PDB file of C-alpha atoms in Angstrom:
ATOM      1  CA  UNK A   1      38.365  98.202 117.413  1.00 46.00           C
ATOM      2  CA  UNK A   2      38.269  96.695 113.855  1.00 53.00           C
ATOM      3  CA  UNK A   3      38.133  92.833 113.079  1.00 61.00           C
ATOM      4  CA  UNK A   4      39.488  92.784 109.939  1.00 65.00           C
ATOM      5  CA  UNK A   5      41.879  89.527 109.278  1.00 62.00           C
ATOM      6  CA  UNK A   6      45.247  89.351 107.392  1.00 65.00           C
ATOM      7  CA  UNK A   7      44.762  89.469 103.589  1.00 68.00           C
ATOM      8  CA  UNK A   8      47.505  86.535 103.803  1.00 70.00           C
ATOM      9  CA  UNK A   9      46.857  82.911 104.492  1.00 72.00           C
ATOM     10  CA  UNK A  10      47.128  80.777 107.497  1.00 75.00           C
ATOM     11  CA  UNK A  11      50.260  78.249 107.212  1.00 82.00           C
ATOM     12  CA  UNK A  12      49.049  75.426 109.181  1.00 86.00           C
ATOM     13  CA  UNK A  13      50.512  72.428 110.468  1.00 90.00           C
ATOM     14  CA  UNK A  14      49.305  70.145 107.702  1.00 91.00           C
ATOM     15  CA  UNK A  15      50.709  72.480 105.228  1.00 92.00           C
ATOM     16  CA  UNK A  16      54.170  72.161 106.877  1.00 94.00           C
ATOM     17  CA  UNK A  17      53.630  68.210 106.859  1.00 95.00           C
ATOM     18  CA  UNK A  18      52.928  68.353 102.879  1.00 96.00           C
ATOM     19  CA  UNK A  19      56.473  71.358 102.773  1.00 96.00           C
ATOM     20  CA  UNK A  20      57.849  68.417 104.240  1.00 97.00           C
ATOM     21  CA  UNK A  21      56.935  65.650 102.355  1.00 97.00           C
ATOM     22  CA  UNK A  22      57.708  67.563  99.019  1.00 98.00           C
ATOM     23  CA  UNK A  23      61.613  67.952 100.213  1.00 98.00           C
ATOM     24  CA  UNK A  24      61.341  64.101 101.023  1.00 97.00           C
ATOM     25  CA  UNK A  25      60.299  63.936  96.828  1.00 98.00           C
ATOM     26  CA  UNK A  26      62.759  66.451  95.833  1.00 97.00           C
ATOM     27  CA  UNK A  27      65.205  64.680  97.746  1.00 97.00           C
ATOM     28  CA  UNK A  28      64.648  60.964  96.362  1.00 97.00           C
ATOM     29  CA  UNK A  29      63.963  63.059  92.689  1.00 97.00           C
ATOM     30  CA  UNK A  30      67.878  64.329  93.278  1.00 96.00           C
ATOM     31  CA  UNK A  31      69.194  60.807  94.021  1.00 96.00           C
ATOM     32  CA  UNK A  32      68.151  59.369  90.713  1.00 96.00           C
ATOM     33  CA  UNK A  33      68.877  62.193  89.010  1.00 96.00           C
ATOM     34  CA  UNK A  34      72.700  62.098  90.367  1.00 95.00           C
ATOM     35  CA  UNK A  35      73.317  58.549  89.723  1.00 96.00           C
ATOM     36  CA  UNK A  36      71.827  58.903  85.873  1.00 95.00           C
ATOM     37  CA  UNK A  37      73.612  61.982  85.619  1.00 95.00           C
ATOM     38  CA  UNK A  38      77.351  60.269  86.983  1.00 94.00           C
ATOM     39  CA  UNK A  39      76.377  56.705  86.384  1.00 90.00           C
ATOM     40  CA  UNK A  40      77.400  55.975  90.230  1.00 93.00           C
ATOM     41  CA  UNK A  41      75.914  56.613  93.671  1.00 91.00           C
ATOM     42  CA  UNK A  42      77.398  59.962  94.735  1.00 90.00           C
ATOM     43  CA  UNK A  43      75.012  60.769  97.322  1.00 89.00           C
ATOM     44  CA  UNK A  44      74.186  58.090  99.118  1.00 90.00           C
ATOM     45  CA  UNK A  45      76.393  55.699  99.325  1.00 92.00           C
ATOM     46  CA  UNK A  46      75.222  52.432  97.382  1.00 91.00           C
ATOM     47  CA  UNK A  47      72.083  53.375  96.772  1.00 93.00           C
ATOM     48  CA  UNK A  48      70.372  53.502  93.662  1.00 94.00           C
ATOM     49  CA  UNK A  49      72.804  50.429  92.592  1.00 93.00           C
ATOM     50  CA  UNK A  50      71.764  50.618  89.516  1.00 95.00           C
ATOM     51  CA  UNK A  51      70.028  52.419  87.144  1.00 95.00           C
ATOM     52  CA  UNK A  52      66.386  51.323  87.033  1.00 97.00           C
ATOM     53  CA  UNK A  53      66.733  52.168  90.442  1.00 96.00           C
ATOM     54  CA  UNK A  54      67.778  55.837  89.901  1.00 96.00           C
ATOM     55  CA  UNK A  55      64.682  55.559  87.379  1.00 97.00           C
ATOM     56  CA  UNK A  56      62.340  54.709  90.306  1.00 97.00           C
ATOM     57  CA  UNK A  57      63.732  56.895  92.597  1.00 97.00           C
ATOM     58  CA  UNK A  58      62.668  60.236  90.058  1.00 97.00           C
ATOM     59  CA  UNK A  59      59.482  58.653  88.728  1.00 98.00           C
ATOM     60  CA  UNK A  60      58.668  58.929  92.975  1.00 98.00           C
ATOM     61  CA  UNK A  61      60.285  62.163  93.455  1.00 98.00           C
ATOM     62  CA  UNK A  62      57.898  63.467  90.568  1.00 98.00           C
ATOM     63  CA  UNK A  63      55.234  61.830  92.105  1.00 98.00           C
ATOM     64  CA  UNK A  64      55.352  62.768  95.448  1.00 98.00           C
ATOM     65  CA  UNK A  65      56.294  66.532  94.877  1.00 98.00           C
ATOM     66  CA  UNK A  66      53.411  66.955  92.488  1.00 98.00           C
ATOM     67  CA  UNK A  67      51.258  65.463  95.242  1.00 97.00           C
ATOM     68  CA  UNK A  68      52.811  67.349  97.916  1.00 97.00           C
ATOM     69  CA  UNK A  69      52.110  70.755  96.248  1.00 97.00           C
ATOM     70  CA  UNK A  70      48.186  70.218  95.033  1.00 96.00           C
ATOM     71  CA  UNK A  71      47.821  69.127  98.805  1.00 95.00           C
ATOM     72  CA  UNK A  72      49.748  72.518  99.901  1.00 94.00           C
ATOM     73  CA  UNK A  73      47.946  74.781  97.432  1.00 92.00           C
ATOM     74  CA  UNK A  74      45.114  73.638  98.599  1.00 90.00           C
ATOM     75  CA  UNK A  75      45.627  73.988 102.488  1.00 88.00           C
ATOM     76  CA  UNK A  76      45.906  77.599 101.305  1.00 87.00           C
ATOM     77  CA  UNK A  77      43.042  77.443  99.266  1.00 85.00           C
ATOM     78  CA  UNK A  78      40.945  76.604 102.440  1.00 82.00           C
ATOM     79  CA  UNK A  79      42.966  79.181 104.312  1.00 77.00           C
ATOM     80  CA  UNK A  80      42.290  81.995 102.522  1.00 71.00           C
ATOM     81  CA  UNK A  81      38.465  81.141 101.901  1.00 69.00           C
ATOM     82  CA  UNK A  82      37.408  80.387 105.035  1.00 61.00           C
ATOM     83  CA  UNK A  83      39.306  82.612 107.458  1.00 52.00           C
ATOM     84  CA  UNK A  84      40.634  81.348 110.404  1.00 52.00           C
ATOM     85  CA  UNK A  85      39.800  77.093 109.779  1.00 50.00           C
ATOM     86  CA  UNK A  86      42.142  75.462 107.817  1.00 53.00           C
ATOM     87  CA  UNK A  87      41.373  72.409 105.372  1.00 54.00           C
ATOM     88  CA  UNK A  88      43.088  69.609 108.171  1.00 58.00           C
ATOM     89  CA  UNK A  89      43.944  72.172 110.805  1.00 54.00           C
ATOM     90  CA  UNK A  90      43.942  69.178 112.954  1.00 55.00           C
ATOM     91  CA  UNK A  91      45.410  66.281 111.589  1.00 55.00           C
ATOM     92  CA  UNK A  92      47.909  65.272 108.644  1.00 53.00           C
ATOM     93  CA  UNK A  93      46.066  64.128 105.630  1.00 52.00           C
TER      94      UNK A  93
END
């Protein structure tokens, strides 16, 4: 019987905790950007109130989906290199 493992990497849990924090980012990055770009809350209601708030909202969103996808490329970095143990296979970091 041959061994061999998938050429593709191994999705693990922490990399669907960093998928999920970068639609958290992209989410907050499309709330400012729809109050700067209708100068009024239109999707959540009230919120940003005003526009240094829709500022802060996409300076985060930028933030936090940059950070989100260096952690996720490399959860598959450590995937694909070491076989079948993961980066954080065990925890959310």
């Amino acid at each position: 019987m041959d061994n061999r493992h998938s050429p593709l990497p191994r999705l693990t849990p922490a990399f669907w905790g960093w998928a999920l924090v970068d639609i958290v980012g992209v989410l907050v990055l499309a709330v400012g950007a729809a109050y700067l770009m209708e100068d009024r809350a239109s999707i959540l209601p009230g919120f940003p109130a005003n526009t240094l708030q829709a500022w802060i909202c996409i300076g985060g969103g930028i933030v936090t989906v940059f950070i989100a996808a260096v952690k996720m490329l490399v959860e598959v970095m450590h995937s694909a290199s070491r076989g079948k143990a993961a980066a954080n296979d065990g925890r959310f970091s």
